[in-house]
mmCIF file of C-alpha atoms in Angstrom:
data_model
loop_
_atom_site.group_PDB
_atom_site.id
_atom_site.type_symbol
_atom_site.label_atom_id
_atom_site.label_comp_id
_atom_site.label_asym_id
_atom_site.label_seq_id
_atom_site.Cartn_x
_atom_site.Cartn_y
_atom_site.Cartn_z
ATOM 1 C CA UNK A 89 0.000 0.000 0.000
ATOM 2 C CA UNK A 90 1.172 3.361 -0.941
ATOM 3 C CA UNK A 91 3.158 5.369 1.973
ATOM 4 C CA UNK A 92 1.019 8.417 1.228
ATOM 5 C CA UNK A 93 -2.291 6.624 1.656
ATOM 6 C CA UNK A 94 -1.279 5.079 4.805
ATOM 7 C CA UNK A 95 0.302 8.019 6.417
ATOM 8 C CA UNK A 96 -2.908 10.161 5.325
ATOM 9 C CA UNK A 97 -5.160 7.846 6.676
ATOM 10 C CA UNK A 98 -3.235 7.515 9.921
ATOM 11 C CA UNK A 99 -3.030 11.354 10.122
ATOM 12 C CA UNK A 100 -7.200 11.699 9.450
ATOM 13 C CA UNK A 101 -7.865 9.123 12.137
ATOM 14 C CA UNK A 102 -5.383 9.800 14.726
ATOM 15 C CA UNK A 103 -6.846 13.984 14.696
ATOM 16 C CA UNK A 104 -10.152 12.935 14.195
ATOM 17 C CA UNK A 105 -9.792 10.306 17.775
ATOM 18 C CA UNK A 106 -8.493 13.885 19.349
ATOM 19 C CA UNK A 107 -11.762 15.780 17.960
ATOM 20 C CA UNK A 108 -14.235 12.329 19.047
ATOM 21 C CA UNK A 109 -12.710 12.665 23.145
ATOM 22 C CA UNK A 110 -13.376 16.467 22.831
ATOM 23 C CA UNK A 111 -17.057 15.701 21.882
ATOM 24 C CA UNK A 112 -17.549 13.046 24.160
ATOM 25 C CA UNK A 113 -16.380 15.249 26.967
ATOM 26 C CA UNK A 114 -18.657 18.124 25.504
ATOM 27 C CA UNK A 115 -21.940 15.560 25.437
ATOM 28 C CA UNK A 116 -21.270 14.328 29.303
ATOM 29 C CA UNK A 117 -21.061 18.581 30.131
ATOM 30 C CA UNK A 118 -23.775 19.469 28.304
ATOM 31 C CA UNK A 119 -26.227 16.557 29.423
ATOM 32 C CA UNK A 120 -25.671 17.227 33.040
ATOM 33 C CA UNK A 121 -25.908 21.072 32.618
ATOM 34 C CA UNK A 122 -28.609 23.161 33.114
ATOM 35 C CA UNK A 123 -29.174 23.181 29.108
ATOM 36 C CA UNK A 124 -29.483 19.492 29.604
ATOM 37 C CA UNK A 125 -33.006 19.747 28.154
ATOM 38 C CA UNK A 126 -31.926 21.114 24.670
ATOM 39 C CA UNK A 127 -28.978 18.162 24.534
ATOM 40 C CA UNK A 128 -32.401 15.505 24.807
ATOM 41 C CA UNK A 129 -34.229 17.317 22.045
ATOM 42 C CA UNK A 130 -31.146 17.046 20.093
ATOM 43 C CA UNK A 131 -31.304 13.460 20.743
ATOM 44 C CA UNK A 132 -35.084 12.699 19.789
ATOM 45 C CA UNK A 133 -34.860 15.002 16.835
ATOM 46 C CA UNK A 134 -31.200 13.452 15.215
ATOM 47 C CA UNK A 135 -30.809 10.468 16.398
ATOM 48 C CA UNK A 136 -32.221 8.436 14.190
ATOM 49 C CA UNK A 137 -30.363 10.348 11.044
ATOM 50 C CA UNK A 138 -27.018 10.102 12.609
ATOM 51 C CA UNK A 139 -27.234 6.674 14.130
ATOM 52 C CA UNK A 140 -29.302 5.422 10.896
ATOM 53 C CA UNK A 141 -28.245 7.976 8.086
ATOM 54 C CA UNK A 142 -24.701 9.490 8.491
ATOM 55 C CA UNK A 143 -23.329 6.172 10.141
ATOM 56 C CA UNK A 144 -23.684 4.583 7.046
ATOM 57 C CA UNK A 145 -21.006 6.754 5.563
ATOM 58 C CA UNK A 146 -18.842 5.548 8.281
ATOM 59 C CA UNK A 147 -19.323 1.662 7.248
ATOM 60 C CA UNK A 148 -19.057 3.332 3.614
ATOM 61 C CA UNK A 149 -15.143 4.334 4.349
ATOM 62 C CA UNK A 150 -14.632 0.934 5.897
ATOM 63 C CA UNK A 151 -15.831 -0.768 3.046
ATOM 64 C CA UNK A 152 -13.591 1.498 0.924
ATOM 65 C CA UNK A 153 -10.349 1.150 3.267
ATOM 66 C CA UNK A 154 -10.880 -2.619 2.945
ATOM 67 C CA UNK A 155 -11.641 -3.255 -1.051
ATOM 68 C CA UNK A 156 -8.644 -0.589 -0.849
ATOM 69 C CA UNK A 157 -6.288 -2.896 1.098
ATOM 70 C CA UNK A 158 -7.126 -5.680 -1.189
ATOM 71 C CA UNK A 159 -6.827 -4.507 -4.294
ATOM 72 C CA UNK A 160 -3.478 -2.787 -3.328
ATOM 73 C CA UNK A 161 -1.687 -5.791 -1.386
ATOM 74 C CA UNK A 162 -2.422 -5.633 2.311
ATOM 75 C CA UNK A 163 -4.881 -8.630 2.404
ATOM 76 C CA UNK A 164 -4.542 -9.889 -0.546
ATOM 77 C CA UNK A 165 -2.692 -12.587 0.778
ATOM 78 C CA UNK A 166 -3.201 -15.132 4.338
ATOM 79 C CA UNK A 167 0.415 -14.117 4.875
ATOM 80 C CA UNK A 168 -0.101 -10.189 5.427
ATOM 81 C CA UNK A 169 -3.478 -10.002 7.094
ATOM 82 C CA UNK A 170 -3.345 -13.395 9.104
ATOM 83 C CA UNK A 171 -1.985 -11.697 12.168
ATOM 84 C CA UNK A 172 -4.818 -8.338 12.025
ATOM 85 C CA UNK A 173 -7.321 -10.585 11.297
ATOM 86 C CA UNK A 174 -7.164 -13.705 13.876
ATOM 87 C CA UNK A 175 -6.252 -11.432 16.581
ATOM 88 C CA UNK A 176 -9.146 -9.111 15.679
ATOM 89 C CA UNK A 177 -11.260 -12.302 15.746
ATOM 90 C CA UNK A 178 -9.873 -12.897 19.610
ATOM 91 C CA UNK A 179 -10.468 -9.687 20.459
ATOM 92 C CA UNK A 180 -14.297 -10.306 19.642
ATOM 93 C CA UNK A 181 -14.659 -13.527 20.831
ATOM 94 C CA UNK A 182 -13.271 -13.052 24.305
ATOM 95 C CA UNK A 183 -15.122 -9.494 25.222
ATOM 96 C CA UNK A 184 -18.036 -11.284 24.302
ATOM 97 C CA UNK A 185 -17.778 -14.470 26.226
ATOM 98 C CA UNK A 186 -16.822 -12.223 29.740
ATOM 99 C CA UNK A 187 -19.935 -10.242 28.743
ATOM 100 C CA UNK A 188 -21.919 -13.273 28.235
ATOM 101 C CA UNK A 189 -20.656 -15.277 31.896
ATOM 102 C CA UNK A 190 -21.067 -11.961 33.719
ATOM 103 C CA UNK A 191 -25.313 -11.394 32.749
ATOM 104 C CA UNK A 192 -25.808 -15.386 32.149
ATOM 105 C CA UNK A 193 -28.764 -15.990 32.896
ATOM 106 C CA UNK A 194 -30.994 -12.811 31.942
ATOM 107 C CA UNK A 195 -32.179 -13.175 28.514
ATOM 108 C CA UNK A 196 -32.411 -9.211 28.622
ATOM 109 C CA UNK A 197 -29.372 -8.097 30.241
ATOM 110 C CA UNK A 198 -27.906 -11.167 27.649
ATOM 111 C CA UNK A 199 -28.410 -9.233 24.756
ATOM 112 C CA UNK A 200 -25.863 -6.553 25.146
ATOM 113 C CA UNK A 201 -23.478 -9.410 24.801
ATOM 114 C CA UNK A 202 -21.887 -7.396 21.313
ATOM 115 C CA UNK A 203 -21.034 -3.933 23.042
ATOM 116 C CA UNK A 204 -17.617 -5.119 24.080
ATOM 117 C CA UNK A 205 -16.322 -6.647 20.582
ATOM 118 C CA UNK A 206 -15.811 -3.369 19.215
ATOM 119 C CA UNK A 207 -12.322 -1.081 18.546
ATOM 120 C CA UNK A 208 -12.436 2.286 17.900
ATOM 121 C CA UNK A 209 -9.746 2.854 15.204
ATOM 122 C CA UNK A 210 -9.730 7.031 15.458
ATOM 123 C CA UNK A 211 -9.594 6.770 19.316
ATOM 124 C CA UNK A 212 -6.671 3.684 19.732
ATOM 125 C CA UNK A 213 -4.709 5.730 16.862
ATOM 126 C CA UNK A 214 -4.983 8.884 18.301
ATOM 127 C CA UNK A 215 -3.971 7.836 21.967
ATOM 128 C CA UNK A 216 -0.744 6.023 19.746
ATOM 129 C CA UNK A 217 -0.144 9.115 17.592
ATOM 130 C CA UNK A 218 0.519 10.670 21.627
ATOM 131 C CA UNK A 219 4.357 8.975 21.385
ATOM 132 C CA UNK A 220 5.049 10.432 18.104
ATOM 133 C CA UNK A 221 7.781 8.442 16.043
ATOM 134 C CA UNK A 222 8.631 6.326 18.960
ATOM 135 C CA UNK A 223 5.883 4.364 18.190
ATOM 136 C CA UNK A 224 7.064 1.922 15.251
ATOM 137 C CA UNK A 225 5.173 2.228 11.358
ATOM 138 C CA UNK A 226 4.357 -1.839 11.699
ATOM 139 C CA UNK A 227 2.742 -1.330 14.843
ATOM 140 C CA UNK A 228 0.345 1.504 13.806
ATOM 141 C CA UNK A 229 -0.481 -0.675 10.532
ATOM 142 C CA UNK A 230 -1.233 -3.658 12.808
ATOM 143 C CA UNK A 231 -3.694 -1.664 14.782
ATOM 144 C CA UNK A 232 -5.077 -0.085 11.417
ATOM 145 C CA UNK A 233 -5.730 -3.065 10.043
ATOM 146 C CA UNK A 234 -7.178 -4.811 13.142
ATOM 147 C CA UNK A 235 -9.552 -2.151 14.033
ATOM 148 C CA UNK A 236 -10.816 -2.696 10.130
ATOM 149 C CA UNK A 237 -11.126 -6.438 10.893
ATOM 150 C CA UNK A 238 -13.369 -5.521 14.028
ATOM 151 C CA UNK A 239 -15.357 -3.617 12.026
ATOM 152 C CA UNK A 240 -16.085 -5.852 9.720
ATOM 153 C CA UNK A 241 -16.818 -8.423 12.243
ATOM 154 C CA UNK A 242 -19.310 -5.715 13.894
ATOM 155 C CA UNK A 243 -20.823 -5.041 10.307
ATOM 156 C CA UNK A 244 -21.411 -9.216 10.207
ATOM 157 C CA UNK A 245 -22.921 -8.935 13.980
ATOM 158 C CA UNK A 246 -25.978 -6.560 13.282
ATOM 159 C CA UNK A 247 -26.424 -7.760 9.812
ATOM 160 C CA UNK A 248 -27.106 -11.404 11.595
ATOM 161 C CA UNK A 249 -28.347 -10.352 15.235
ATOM 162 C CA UNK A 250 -29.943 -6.641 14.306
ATOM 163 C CA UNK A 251 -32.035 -7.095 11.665
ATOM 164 C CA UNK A 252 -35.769 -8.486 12.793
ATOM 165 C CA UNK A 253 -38.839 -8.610 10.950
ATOM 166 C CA UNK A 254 -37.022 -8.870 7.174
ATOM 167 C CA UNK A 255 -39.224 -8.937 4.087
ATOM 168 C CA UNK A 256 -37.947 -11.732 1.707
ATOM 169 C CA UNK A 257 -39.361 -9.100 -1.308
ATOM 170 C CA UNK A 258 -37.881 -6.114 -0.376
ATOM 171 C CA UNK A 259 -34.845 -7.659 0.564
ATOM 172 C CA UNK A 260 -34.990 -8.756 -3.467
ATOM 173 C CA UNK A 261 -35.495 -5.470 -4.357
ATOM 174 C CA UNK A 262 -31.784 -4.641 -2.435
ATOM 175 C CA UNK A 263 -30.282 -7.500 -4.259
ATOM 176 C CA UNK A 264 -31.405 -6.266 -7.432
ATOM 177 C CA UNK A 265 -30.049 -2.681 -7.020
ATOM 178 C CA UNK A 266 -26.920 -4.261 -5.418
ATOM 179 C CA UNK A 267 -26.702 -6.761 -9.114
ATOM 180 C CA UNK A 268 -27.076 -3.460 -10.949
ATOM 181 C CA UNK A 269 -24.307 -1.851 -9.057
ATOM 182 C CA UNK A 270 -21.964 -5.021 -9.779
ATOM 183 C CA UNK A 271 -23.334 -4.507 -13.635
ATOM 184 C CA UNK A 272 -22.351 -0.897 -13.916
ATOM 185 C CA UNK A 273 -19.192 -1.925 -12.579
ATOM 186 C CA UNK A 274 -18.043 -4.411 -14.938
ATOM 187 C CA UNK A 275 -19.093 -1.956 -17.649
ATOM 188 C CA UNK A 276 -16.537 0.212 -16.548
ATOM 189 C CA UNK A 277 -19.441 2.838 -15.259
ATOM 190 C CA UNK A 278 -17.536 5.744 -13.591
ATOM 191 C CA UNK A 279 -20.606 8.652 -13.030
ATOM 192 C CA UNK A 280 -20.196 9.265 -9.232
ATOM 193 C CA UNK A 281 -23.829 10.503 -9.426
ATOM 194 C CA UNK A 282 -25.397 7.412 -10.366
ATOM 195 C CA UNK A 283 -23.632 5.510 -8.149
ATOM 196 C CA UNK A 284 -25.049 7.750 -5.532
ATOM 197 C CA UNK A 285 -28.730 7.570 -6.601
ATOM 198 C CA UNK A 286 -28.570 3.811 -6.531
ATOM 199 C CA UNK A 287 -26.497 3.823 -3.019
ATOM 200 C CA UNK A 288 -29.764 5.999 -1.391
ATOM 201 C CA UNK A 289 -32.123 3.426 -3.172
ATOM 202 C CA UNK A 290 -30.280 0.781 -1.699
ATOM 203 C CA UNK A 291 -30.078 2.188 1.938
ATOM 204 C CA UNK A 292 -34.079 2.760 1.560
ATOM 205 C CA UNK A 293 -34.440 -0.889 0.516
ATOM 206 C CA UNK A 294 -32.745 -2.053 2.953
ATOM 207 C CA UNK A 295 -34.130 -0.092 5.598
ATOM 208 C CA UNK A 296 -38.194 -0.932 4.457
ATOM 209 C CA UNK A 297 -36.809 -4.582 4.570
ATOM 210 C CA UNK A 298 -35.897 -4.754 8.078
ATOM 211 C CA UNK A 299 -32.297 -4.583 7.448
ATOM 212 C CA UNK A 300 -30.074 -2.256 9.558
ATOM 213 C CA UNK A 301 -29.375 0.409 6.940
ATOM 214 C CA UNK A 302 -25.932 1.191 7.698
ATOM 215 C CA UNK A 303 -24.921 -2.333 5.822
ATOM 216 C CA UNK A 304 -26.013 -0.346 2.307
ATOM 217 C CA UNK A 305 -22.347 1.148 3.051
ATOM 218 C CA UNK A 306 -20.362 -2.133 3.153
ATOM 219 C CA UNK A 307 -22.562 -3.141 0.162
ATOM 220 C CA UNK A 308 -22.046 0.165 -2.152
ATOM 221 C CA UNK A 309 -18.104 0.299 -1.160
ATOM 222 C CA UNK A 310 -17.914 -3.818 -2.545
ATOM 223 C CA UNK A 311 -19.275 -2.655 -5.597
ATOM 224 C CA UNK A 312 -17.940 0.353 -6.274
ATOM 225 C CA UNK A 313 -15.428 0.374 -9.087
ATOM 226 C CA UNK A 314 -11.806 0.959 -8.994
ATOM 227 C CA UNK A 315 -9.479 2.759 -12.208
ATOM 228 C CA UNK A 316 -5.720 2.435 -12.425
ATOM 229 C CA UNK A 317 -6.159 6.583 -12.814
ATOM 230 C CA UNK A 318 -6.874 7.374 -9.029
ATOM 231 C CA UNK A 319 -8.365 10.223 -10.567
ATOM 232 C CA UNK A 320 -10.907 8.405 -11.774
ATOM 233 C CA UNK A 321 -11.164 6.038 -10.014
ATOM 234 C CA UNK A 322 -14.707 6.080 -8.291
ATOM 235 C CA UNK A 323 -13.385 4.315 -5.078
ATOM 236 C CA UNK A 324 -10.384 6.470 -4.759
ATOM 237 C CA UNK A 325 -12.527 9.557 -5.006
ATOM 238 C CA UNK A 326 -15.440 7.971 -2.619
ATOM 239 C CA UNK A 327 -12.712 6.996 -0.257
ATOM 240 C CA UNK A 328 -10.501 10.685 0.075
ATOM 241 C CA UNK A 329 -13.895 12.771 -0.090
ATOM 242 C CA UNK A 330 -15.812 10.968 2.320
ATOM 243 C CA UNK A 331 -12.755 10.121 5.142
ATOM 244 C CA UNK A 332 -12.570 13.966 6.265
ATOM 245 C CA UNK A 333 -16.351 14.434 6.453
ATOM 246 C CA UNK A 334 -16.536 10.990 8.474
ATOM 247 C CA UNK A 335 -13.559 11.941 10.882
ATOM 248 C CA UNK A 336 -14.057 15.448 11.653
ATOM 249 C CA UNK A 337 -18.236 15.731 11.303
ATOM 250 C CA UNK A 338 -20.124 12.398 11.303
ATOM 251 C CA UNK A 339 -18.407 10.713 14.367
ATOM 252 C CA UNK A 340 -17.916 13.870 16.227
ATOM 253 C CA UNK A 341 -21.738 13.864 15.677
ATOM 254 C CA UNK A 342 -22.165 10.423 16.693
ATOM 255 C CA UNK A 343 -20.191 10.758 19.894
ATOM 256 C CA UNK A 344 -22.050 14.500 20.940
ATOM 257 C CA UNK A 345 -25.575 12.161 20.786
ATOM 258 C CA UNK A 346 -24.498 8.696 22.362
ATOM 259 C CA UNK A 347 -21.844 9.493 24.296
ATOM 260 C CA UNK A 348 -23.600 11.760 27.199
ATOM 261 C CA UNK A 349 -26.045 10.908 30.118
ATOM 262 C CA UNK A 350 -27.049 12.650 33.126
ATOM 263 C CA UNK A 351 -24.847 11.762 36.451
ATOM 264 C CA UNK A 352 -27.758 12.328 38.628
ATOM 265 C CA UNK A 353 -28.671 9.788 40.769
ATOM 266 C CA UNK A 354 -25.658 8.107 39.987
ATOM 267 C CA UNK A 355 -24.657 5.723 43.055
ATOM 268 C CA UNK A 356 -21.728 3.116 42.829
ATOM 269 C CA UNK A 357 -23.961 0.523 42.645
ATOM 270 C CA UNK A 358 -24.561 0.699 39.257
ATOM 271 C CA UNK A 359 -20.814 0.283 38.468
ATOM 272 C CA UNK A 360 -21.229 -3.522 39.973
ATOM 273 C CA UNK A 361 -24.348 -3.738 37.419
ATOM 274 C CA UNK A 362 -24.346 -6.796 35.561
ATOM 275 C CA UNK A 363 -24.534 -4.805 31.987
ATOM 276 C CA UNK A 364 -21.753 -2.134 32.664
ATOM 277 C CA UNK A 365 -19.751 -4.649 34.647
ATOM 278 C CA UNK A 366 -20.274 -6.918 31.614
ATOM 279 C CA UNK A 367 -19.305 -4.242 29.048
ATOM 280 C CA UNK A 368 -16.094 -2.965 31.254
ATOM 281 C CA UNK A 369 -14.109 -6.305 32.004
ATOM 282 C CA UNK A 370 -15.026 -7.380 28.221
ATOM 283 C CA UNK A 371 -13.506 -4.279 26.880
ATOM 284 C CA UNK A 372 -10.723 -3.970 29.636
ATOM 285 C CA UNK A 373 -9.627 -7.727 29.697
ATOM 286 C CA UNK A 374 -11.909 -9.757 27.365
ATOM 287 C CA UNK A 375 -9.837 -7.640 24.609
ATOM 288 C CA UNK A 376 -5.734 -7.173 25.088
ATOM 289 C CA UNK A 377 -6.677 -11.397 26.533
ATOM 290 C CA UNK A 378 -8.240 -12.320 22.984
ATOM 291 C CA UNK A 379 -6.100 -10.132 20.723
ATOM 292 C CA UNK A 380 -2.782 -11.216 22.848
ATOM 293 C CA UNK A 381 -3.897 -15.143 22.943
ATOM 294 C CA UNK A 382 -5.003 -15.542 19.053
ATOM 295 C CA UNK A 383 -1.874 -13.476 18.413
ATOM 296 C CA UNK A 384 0.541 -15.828 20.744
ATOM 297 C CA UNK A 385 -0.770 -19.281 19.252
ATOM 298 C CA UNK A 386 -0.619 -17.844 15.808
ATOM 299 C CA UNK A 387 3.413 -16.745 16.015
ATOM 300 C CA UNK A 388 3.890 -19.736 18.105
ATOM 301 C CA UNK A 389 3.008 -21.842 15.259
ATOM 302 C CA UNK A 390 4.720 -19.809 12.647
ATOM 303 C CA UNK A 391 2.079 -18.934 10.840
ATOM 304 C CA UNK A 392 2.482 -14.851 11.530
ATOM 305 C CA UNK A 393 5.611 -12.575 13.159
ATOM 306 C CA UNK A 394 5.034 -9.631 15.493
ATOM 307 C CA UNK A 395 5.482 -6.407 13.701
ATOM 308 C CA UNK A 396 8.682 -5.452 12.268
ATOM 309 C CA UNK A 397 10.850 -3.350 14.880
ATOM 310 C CA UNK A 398 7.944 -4.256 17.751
ATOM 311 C CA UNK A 399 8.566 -5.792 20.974
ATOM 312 C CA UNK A 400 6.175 -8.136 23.116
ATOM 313 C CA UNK A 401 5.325 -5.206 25.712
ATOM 314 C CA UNK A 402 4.812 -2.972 22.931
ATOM 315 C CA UNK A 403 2.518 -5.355 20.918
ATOM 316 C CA UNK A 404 0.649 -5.573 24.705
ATOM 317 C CA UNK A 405 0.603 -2.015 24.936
ATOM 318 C CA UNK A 406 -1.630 -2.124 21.721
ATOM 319 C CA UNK A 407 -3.863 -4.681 22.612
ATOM 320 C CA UNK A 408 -4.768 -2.550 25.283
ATOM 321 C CA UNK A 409 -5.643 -0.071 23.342
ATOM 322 C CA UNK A 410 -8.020 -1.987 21.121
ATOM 323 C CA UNK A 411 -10.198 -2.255 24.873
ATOM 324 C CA UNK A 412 -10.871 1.696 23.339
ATOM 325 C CA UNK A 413 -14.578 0.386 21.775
ATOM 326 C CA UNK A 414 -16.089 4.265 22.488
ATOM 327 C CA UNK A 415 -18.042 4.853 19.431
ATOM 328 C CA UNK A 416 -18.967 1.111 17.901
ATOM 329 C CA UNK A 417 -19.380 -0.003 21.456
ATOM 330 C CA UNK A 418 -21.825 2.665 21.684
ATOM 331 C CA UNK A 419 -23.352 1.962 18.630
ATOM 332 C CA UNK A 420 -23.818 -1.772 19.487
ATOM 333 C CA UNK A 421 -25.381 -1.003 22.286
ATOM 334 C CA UNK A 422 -27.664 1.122 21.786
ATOM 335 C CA UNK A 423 -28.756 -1.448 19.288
ATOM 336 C CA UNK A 424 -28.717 -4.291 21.396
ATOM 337 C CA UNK A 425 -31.044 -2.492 23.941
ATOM 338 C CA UNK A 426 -33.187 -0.452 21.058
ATOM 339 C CA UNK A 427 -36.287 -1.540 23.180
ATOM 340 C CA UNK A 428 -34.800 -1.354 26.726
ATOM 341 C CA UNK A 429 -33.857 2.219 26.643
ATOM 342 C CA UNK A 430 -33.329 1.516 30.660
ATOM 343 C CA UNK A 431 -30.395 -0.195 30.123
ATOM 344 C CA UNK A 432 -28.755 2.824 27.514
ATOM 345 C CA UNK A 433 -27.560 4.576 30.641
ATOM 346 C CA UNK A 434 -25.428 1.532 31.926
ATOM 347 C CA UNK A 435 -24.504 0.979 28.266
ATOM 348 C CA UNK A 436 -22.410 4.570 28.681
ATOM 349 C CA UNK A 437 -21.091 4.402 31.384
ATOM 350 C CA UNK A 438 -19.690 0.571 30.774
ATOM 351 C CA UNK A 439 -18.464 1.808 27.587
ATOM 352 C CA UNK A 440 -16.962 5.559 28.739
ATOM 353 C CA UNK A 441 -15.532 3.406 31.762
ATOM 354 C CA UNK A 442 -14.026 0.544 29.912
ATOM 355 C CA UNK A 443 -12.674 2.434 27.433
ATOM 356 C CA UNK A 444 -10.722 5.237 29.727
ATOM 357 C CA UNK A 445 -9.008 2.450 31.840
ATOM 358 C CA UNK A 446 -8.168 0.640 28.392
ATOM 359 C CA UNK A 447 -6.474 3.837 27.241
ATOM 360 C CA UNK A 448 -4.880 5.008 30.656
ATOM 361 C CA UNK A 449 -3.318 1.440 31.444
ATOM 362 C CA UNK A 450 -2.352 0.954 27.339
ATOM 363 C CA UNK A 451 -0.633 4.666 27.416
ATOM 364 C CA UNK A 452 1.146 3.184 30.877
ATOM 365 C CA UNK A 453 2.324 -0.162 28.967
ATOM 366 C CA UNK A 454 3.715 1.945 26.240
ATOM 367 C CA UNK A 455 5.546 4.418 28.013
ATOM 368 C CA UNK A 456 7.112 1.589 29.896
ATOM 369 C CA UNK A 457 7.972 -0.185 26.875
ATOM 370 C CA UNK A 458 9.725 3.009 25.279
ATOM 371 C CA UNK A 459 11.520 3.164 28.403
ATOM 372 C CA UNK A 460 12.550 0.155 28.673
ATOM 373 C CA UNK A 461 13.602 0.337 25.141
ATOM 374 C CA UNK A 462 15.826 3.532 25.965
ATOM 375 C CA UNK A 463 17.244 1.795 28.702
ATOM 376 C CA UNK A 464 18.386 -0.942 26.620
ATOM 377 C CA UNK A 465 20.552 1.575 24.126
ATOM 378 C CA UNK A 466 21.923 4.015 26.536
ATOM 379 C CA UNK A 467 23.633 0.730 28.231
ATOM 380 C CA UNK A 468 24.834 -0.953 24.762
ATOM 381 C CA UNK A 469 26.036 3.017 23.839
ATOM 382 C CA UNK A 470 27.735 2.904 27.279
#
């Protein structure tokens, strides 16, 4: 893959993490302040287009970054994306096992189960982007392309476990527009416009057939075509407009309406409830457990290296960081308890909670690891 496309993409999510902590901290102000009032009509009036509309831009880019990494080399082959991809797969597994033991057996409580798979790739690279050029190129890819992984694997979970009440002839009225898009494709189609008509259609059918609509993103970016001229190309051009608006506007967005809830009446009690319990030990050791286990067997059996220039502690150091779920987390659970808004208050805090000590003890990893590191030299350079 291109340096420039990896360095931009590191530099869009790493400022955009920065921008998505400054919103979150905004939403928790403003929804215990006396304006508190305005922040839940902003929530019953946009809610439904952010967490419905805009967020389907966000699974749009991920689509992108992933036909992307294929086409140009990253996963083209087991060799390159086995490491990313089985530790991603650990860190989803794991989270939602610990989830699963800790509300086991309410078949309400149960269903929250998928809040604690998820990484937030703008917050884990921005905390990283913290140490500068001490942190090493491999390692930074490795997270990239994990956090894409668990993505993906979140796009599979509400596609399978999110969608209820789906209408067999609508849902052939999304495969036909999808067909078309494929069509247009292998024509060698490149009008960005019509591409766009047929991506709204295709959210709408998806959405009147029960589907989550925010899979119409995955869908479009699979079909959308690709041009040796990056100019124009219509993935290429999808993929650099798009990644700005997503990382400094439509999660900022997402993160000003989820992320806040009113501290009154808090008690500590609720941090030993089953849900945020649940959602905090699956993010803060149901992930760096998963990611560093799947990771272990698969060096251990030569089937992957560590990153290039990346020690153990360091590699650790990053699985703690993919405990930062924040905005998917968020997302997952506020669609796992859709019905039960009750439970959307524990969802935050679990989340906010889980992912701060994920961040704060990853950061603490790290800097020991650099130090170590600089130990190391100054006594081979004695």
């Amino acid at each position: 893959m291109p340096i420039r496309v990896v360095q931009r993409f590191l530099q869009l999510e790493s400022a955009g993490g920065i921008i998505l902590f400054v919103m979150a901290l905004l939403a928790m102000l403003w929804a215990n302040s006396p304006l508190r009032f305005i922040h839940q009509q902003f929530i019953d009036q946009f809610l439904f287009v952010i967490n419905d509309g805009l967020m389907t831009l966000f699974f749009l880019v991920v689509g992108l970054e992933l036909k992307r990494g294929y086409l140009e080399g990253q996963f083209s082959r087991f060799s390159q994306m086995a490491l990313p991809l089985i530790a991603a797969l650990g860190g989803m597994v794991v989270p939602a096992l610990i989830y699963c033991l800790i509300c086991y057996p309410d078949p309400v409580t149960l269903r929250g189960w998928a809040t604690p798979v998820a990484t937030d790739i703008a917050f884990a690279l921005g905390v990283l982007s913290l140490f500068g050029k001490r942190i090493p190129v491999t390692l930074k890819l490795f997270l990239m392309a994990l956090a894409i992984f668990d993505d993906v694997g979140a796009i599979l979970i509400i596609t399978v476990f999110y969608s209820n009440g789906v209408s067999v002839l609508l849902l052939a009225v999304s495969a036909l527009i999808l067909l078309l898009l494929f069509r247009l494709n292998a024509m060698s189609v490149r009008s960005l416009p019509l591409y766009g008509v047929l991506g709204v259609l295709l959210w709408i059918s998806l959405f009147c057939a029960g589907i989550h609509p925010t899979i119409a993103g995955v869908l479009f970016a699979l079909a959308a075509p690709d041009n040796a001229d990056k100019r124009k190309s219509v993935l290429h051009r999808l993929e650099n407009g798009l990644h700005p608006w997503v990382a400094y506007i439509i999660m900022p967005l997402f993160a000003l309406a989820n992320a806040g809830f009113s501290l009154h009446g808090l008690t500590w009690k609720i941090l030993l409830d089953d849900v945020v319990l649940g959602i905090v030990l699956g993010l803060l050791i149901g992930k760096q457990a998963g990611v560093m286990f799947f990771s272990w067997i698969l060096i251990r059996l030569k089937w992957a290296r560590l990153p290039e220039n990346t020690t153990w502690l360091q590699f650790y150091g990053a699985a703690l960081l993919c405990g930062i779920g924040f905005t998917m987390s968020l997302f997952l659970g506020t669609l796992s308890f859709a019905n039960e808004s009750a439970y959307l208050m524990e969802v935050r805090l679990g989340v906010i909670a889980g992912s701060l000590l994920s961040g704060l003890l990853g950061v603490a990893v790290l800097l020991f690891a650099f130090s170590k590191v600089k130990h190391i030299s100054d006594l081979r350079r004695a």
